[in-house]
Tab-separated table of C-alpha atoms and ligand atoms in Angstrom:
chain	number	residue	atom	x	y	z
A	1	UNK	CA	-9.495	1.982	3.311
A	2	UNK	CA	-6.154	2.727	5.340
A	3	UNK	CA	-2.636	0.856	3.983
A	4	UNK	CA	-2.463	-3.032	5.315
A	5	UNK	CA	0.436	-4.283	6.609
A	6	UNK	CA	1.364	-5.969	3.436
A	7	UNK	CA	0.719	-2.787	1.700
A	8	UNK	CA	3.191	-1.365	3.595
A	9	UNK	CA	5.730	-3.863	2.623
A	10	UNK	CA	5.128	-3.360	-0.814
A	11	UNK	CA	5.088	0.191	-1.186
A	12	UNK	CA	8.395	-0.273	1.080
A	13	UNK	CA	9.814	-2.598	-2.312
A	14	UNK	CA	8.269	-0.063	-4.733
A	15	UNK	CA	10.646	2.838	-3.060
A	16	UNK	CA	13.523	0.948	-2.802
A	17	UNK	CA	13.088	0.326	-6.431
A	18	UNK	CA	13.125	3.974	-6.805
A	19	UNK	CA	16.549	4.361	-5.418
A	20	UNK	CA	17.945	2.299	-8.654
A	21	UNK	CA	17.157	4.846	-10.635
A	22	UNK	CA	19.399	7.503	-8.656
A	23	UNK	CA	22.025	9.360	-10.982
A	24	UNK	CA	20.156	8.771	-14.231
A	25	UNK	CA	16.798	10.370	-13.916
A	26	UNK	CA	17.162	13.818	-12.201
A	27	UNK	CA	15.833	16.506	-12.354
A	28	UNK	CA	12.990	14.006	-12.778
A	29	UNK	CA	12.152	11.826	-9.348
A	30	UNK	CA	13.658	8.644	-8.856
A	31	UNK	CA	10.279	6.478	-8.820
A	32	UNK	CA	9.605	2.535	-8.522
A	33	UNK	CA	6.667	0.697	-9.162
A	34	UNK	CA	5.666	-2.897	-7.677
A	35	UNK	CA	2.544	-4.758	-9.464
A	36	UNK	CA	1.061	-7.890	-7.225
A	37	UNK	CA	-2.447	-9.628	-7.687
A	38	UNK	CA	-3.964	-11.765	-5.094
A	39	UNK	CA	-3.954	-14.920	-6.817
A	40	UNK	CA	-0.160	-15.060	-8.439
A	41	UNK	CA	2.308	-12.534	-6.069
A	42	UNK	CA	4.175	-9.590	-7.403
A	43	UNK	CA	4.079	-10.234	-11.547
A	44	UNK	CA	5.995	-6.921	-12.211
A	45	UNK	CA	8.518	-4.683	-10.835
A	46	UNK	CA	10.942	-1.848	-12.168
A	47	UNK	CA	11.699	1.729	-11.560
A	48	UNK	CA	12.238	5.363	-13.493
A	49	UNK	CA	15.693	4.272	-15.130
A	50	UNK	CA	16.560	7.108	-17.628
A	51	UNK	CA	15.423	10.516	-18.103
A	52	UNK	CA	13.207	10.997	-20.589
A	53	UNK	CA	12.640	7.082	-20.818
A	54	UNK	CA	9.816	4.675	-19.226
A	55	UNK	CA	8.071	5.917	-16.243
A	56	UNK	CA	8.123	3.600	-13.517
A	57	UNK	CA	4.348	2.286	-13.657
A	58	UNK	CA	5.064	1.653	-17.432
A	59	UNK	CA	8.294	-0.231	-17.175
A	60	UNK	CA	6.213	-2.514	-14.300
A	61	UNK	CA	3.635	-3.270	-16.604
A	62	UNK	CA	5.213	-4.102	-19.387
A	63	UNK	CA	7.252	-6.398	-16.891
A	64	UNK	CA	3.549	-7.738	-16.039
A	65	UNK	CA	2.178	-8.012	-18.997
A	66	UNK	CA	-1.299	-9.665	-19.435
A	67	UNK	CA	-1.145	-10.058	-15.759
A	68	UNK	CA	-1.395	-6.980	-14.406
A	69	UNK	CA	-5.176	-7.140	-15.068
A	70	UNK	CA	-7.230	-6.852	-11.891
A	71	UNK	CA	-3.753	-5.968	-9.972
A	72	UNK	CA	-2.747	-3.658	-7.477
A	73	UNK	CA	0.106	-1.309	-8.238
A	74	UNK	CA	2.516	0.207	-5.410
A	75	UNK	CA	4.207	3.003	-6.625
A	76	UNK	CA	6.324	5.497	-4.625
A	77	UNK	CA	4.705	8.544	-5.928
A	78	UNK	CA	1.581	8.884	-7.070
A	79	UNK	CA	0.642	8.830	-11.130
A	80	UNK	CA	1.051	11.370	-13.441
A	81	UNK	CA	-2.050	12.378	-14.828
A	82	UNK	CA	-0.136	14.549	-17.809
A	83	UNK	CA	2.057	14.165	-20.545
A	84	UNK	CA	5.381	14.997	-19.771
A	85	UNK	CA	8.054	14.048	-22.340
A	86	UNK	CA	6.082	10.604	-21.927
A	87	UNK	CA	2.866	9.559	-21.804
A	88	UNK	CA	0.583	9.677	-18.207
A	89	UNK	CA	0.904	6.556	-16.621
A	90	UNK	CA	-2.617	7.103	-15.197
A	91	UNK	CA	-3.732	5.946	-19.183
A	92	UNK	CA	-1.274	2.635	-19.039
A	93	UNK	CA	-2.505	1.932	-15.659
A	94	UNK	CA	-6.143	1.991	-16.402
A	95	UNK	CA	-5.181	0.442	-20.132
A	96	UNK	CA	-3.691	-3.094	-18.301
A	97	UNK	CA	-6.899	-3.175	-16.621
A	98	UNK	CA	-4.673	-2.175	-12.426
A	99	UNK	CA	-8.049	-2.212	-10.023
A	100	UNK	CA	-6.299	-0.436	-6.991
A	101	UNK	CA	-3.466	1.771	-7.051
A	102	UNK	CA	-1.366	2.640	-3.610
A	103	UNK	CA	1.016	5.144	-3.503
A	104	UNK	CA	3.490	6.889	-1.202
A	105	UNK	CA	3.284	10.346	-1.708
A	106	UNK	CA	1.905	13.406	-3.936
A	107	UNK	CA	3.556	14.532	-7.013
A	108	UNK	CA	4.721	18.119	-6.208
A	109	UNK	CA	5.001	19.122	-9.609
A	110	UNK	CA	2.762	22.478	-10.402
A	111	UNK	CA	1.446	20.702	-13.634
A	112	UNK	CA	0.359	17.377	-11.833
A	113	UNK	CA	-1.752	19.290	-9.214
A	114	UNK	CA	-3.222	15.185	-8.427
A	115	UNK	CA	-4.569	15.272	-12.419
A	116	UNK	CA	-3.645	11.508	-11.985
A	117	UNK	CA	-5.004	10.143	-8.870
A	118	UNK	CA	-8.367	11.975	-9.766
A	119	UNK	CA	-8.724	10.477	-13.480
A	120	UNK	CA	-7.957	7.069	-11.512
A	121	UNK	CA	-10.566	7.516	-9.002
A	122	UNK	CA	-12.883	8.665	-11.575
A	123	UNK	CA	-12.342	6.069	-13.385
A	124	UNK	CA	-13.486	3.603	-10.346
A	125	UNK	CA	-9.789	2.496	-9.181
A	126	UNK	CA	-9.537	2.239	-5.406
A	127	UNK	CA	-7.045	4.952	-4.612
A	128	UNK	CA	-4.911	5.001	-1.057
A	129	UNK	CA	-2.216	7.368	-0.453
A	130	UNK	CA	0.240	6.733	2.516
A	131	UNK	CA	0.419	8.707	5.481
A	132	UNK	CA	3.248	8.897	8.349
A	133	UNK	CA	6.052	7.462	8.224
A	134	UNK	CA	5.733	5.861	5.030
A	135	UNK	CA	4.956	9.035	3.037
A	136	UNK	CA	7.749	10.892	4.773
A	137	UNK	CA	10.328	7.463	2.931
A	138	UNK	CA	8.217	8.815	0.030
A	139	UNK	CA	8.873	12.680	0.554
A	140	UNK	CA	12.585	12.008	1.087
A	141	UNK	CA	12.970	10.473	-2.380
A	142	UNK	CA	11.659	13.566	-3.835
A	143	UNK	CA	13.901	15.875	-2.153
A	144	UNK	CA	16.312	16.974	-4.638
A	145	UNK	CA	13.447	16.558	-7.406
A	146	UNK	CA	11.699	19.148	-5.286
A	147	UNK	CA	14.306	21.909	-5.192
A	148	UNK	CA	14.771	21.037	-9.235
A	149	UNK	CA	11.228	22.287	-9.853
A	150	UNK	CA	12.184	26.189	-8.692
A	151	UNK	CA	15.309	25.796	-10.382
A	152	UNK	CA	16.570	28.231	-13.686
A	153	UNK	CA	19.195	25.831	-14.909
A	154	UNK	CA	19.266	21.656	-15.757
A	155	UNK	CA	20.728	19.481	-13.855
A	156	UNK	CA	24.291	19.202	-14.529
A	157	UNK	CA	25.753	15.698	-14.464
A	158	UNK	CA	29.851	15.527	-14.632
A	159	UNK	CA	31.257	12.582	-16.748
A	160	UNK	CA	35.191	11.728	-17.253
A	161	UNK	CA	36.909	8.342	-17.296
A	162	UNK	CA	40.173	8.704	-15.607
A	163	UNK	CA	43.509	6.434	-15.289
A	164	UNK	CA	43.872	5.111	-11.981
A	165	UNK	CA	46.376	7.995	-10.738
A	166	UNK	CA	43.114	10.378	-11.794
A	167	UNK	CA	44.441	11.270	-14.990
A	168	UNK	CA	41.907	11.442	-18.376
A	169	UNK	CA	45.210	12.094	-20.775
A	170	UNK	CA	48.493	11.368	-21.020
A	171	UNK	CA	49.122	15.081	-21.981
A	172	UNK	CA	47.373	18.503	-22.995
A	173	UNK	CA	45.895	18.048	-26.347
A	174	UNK	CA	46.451	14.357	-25.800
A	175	UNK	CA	42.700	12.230	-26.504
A	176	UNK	CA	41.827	8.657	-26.746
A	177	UNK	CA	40.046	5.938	-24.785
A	178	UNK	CA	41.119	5.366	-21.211
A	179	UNK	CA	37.933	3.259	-20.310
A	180	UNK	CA	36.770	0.179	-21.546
A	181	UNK	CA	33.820	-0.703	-24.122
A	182	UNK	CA	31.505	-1.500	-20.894
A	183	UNK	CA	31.883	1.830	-19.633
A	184	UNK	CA	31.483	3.442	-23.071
A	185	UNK	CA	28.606	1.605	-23.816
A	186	UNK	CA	26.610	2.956	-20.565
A	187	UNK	CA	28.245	6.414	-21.693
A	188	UNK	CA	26.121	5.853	-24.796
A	189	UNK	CA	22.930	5.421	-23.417
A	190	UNK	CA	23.180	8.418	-20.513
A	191	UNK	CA	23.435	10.477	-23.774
A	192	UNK	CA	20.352	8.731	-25.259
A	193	UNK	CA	19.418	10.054	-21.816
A	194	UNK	CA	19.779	13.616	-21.132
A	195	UNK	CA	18.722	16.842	-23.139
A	196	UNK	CA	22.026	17.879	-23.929
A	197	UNK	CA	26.089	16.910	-23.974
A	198	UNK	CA	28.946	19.521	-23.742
A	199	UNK	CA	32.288	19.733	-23.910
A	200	UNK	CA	34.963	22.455	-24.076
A	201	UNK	CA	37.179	23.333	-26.958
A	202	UNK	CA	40.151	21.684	-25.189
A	203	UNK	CA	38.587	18.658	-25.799
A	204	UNK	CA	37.088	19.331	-29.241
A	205	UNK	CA	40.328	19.991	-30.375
A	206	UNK	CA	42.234	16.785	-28.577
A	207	UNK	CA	39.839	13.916	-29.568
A	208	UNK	CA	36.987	15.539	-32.285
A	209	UNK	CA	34.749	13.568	-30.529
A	210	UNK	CA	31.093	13.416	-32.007
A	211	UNK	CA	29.334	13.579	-28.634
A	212	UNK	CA	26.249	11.402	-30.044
A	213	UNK	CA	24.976	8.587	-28.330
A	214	UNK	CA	25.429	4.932	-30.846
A	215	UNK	CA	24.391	2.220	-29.647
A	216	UNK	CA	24.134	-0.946	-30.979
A	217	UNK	CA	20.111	-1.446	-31.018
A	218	UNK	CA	19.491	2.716	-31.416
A	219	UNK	CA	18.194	4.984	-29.979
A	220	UNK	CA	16.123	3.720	-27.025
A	221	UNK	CA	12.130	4.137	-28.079
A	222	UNK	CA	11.127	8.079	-27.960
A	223	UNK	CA	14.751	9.253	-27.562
A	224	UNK	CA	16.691	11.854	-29.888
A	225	UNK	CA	20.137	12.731	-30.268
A	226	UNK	CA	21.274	15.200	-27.125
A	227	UNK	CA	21.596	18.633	-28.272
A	228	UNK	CA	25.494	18.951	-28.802
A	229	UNK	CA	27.489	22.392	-27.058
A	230	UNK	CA	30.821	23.155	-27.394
A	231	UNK	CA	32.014	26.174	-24.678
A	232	UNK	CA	34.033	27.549	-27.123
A	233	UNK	CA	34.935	31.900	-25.968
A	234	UNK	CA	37.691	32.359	-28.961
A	235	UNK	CA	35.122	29.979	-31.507
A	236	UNK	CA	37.937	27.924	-32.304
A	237	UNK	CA	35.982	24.657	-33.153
A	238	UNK	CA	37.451	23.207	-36.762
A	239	UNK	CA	34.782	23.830	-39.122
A	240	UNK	CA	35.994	20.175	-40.285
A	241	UNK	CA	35.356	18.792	-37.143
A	242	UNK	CA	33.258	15.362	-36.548
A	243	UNK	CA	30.944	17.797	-34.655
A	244	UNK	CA	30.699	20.286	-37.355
A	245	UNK	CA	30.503	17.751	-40.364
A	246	UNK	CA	27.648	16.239	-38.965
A	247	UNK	CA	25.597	19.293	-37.318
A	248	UNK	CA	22.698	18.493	-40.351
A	249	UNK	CA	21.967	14.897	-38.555
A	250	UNK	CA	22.597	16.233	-34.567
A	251	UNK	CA	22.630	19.596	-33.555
A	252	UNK	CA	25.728	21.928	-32.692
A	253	UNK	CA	25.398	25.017	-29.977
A	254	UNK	CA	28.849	27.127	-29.848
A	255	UNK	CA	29.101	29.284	-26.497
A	256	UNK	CA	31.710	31.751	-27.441
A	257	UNK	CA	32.427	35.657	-25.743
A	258	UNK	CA	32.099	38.661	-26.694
A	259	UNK	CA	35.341	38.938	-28.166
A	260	UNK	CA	35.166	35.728	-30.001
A	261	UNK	CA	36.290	36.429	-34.563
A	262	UNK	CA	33.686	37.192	-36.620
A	263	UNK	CA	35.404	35.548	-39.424
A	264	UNK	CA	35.529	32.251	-37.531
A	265	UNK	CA	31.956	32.733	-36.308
A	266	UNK	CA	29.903	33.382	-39.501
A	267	UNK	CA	32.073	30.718	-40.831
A	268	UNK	CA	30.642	27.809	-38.674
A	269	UNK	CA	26.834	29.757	-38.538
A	270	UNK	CA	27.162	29.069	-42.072
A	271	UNK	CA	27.614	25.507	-41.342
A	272	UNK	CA	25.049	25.108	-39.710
A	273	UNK	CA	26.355	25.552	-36.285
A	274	UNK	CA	24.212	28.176	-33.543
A	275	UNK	CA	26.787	30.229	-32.373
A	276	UNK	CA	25.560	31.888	-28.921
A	277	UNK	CA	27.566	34.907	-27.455
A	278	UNK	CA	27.319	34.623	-23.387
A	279	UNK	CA	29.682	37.146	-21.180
A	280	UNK	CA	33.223	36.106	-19.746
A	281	UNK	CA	33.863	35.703	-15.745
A	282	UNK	CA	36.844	36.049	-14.177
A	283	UNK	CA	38.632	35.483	-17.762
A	284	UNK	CA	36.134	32.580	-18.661
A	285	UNK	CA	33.120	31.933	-20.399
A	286	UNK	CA	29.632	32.048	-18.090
A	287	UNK	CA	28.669	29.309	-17.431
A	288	UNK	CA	25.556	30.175	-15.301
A	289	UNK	CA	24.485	32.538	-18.053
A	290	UNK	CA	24.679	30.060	-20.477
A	291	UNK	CA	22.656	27.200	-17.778
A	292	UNK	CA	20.295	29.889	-17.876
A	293	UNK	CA	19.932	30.376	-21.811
A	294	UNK	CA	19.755	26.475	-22.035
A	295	UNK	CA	17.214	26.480	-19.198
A	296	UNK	CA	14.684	28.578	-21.487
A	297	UNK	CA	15.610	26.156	-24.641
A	298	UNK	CA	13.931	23.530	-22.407
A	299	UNK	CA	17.166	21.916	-21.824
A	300	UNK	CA	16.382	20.033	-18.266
A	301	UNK	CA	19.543	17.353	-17.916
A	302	UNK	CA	22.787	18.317	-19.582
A	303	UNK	CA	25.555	15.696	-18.931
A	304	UNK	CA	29.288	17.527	-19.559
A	305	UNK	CA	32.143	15.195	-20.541
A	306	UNK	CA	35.053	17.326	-20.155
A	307	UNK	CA	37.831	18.258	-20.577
A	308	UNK	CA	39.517	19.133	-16.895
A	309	UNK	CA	38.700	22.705	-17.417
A	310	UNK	CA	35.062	22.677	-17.624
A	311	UNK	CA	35.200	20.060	-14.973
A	312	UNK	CA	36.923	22.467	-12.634
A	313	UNK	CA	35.160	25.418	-13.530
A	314	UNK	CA	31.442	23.726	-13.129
A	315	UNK	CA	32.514	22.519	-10.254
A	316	UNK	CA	34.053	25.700	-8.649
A	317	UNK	CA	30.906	27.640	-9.702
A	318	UNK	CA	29.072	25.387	-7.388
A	319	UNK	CA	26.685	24.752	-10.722
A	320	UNK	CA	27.716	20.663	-10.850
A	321	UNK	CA	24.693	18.363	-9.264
A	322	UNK	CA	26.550	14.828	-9.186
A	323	UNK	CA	29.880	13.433	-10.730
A	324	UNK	CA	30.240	10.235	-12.714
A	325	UNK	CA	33.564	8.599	-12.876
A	326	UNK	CA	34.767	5.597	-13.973
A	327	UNK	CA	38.134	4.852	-12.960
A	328	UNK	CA	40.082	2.421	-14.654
A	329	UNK	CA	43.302	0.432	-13.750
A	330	UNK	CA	46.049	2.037	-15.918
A	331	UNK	CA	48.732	4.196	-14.904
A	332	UNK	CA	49.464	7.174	-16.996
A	333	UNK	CA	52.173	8.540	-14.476
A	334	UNK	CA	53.868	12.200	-14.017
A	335	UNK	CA	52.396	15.521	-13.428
A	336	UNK	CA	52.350	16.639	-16.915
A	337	UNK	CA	48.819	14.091	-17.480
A	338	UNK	CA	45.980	16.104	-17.597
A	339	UNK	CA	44.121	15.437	-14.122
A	340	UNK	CA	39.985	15.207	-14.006
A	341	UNK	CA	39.438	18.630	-12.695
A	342	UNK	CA	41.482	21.727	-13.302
A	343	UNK	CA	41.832	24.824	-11.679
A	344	UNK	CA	43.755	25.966	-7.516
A	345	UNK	CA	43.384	22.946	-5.509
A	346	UNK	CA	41.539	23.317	-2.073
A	347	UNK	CA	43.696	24.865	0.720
A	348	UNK	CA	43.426	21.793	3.316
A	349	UNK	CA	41.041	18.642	3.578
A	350	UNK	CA	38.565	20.414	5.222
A	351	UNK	CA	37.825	22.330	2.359
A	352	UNK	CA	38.126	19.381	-0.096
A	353	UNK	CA	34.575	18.566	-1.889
A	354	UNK	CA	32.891	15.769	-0.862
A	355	UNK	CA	30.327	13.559	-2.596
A	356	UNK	CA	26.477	12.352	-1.060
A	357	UNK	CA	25.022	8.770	-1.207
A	358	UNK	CA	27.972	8.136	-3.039
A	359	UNK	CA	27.669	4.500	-5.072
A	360	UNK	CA	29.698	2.590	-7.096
A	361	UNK	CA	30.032	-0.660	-9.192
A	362	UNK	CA	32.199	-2.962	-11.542
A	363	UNK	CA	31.616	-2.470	-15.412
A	364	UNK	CA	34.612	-4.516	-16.816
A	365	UNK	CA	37.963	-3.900	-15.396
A	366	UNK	CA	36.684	-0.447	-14.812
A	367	UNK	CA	34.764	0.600	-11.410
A	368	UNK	CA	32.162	3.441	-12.359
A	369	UNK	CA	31.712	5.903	-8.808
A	370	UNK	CA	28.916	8.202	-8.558
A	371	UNK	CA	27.983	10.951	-6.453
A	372	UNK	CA	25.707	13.976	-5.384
A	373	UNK	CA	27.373	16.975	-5.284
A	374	UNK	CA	27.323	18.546	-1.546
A	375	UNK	CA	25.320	21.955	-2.040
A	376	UNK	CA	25.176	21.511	-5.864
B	401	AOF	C1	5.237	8.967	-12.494
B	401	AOF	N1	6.108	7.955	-12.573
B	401	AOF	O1	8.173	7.156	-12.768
B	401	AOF	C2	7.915	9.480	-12.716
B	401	AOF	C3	6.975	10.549	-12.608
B	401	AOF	O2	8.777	14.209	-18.893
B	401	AOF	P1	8.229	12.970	-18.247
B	401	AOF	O3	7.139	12.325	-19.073
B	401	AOF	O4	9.292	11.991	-17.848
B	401	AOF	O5	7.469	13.430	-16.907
B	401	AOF	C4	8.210	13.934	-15.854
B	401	AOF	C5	7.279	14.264	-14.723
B	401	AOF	O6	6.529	13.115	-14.350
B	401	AOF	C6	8.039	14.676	-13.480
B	401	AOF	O7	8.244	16.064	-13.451
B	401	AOF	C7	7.099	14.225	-12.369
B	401	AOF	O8	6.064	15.141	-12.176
B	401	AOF	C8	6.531	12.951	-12.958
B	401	AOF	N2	7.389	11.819	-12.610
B	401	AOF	N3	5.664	10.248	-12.491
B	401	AOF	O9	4.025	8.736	-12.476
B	401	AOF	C9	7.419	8.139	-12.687
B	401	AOF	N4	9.231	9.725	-12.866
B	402	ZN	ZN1	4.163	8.852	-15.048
């Protein structure tokens, strides 16, 4: 049976769902889900809002509840039928009792290979996929999902709170909070959120952060502490850091170069700490040798939070895939405050970076802006 008109509204609702989840999910696909039965309208709605969190049909159900039996469910890409880091959503789908499931396009991950839509139809479920113009809305959600799949590295996610003249400290070595709790707080949960957090000794040694996600309720449901990397080429991390002291709860990955002290080295292995040796560049530690020795560890979504070096240099390597900023109204003044990114400014505006489907929003007094990188 071809898509109704009011199908095609729907499936319309479930992918502008999917957008929502934009800057939190990738490399995954930004998915949304719409559940509607005849007799009582849409009882559930929600989208793919972390990594590593609640597929979209899942989060819709449990929005549905009891309800969803004998529904239809709209969903911009069609079901997984295997386990990822989360359950298949074909099993929740058929579990809350969904009699027809409409979707906008295939999944073009080599491991789904349509395992889902089969064990639905199988399973008796009416089945329609989209065609036209609808499934090319679909296909253009999945766009920079698709070029993740034939990627070697994660996705790399840039955070840094900066003072409204674009400053994260008043001076080098400098730490403390510039934003406010709101903007810490989502902080929090894009670490309950990604594989992995680094930072670079700059910033180790300014604020001995701990780089683990706390908030108030936990860790969301299925969600571990992020792996925790310091880029590190001299190993210069304080073995009585807040990193290092806690490295038996949350682990610690030191990048260092060949050239880095033994002495210092064996002395935070022996802590506990992995200390990986990755070549220098141009003076500086690898960074797309060590995307690629993270890549093989599984690592998928890495989110960096500084300092203005690593910024610059992720950036100038072309090997950043969006930028997260929250910018908050305080003036730290002068040109001695460290600025977000590092490094020989662009030449002219022409060759100035620029961000895609840029977005931002209020959190607080602080605005949080977020963008694709171009050609990231
Ligand atoms: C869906 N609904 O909302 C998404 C899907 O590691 P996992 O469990 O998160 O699985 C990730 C894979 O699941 C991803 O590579 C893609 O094939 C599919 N994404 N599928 O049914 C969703 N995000
Ligand atoms: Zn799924």
């Amino acid at each position: 049976m071809p898509l109704t008109d009011h199908d095609a509204q729907r499936l319309r609702r479930a992918i502008a769902l999917a957008r929502k989840g934009r800057f939190l999910v990738e490399p995954n696909p930004t998915v949304g889900c719409v559940i509607e039965r005849d007799d009582a309208g849409i009882v559930g709605e929600s989208w793919h809002g972390g990594y590593g969190g609640p597929h979209a049909e899942v989060a819709a159900l449990e929005m549905a509840g009891k309800a969803a039996r004998g529904a239809t469910a709209y969903v911009s890409l069609a079901p997984c039928g295997t386990h990822g880091k989360t359950p298949p959503c074909t099993d929740a789908l058929l579990e809350a009792g969904i009699e027809r499931v409409v979707y906008a396009t295939d999944d073009p991950n080599p491991l789904e290979q349509s395992t889902g839509v089969q064990r639905l139809i199988a399973a008796g479920i009416e089945v329609v996929g989209a065609d036209g113009e609808l499934r090319d809305e679909g296909e253009r959600l999945l766009e920079r999902f698709r070029a993740t799949l034939s990627s070697d590295r994660p996705w790399v996610a840039l955070k840094w709170a900066m003072s409204l003249d674009g400053r994260i400290a008043p001076r080098r070595g400098t730490g403390g909070a510039i934003s406010g709790l709101r903007a810490r707080r989502v902080v929090h949960d894009w670490r309950a959120h990604c594989d992995a957090v680094a930072v670079g000794i700059e910033t180790v040694l300014a604020d001995d952060p701990q780089l683990t996600c706390r908030l108030e309720g936990g860790l969301p449901d299925g969600r571990e502490q992020p792996l925790r990397i310091v880029f590190d080429a001299q190993v210069r991390t304080p073995v009585d850091s807040r990193l290092v002291a806690g490295v038996d709860e949350v682990s610690v990955l030191i990048f260092c170069g060949p050239d880095a002290d033994t002495f210092r080295r064996r002395a935070l292995e022996e802590r506990g700490c992995v200390v990986h040796e990755i070549p220098m560049r141009d003076g500086l530690l690898d960074l797309a040798a060590a995307l690629h020795f993270l890549h093989d560890d599984g690592v998928r979504r890495l989110l960096v939070e500084g300092g203005a070096r690593l910024h610059g240099s992720f950036l100038r390597a072309g090997l950043a895939d969006q930028v997260s900023a929250f910018v908050t109204p305080t003036l730290l003044g002068g040109t001695d405050a460290v600025p977000a990114v590092e490094g020989t400014a662009v030449a002219s505006m022409e060759e100035a970076l620029g961000l895609e489907e840029v977005q931002w929003r209020g959190l607080g007094e602080d605005v949080l802006m977020q963008g694709y990188v171009r050609g990231g």
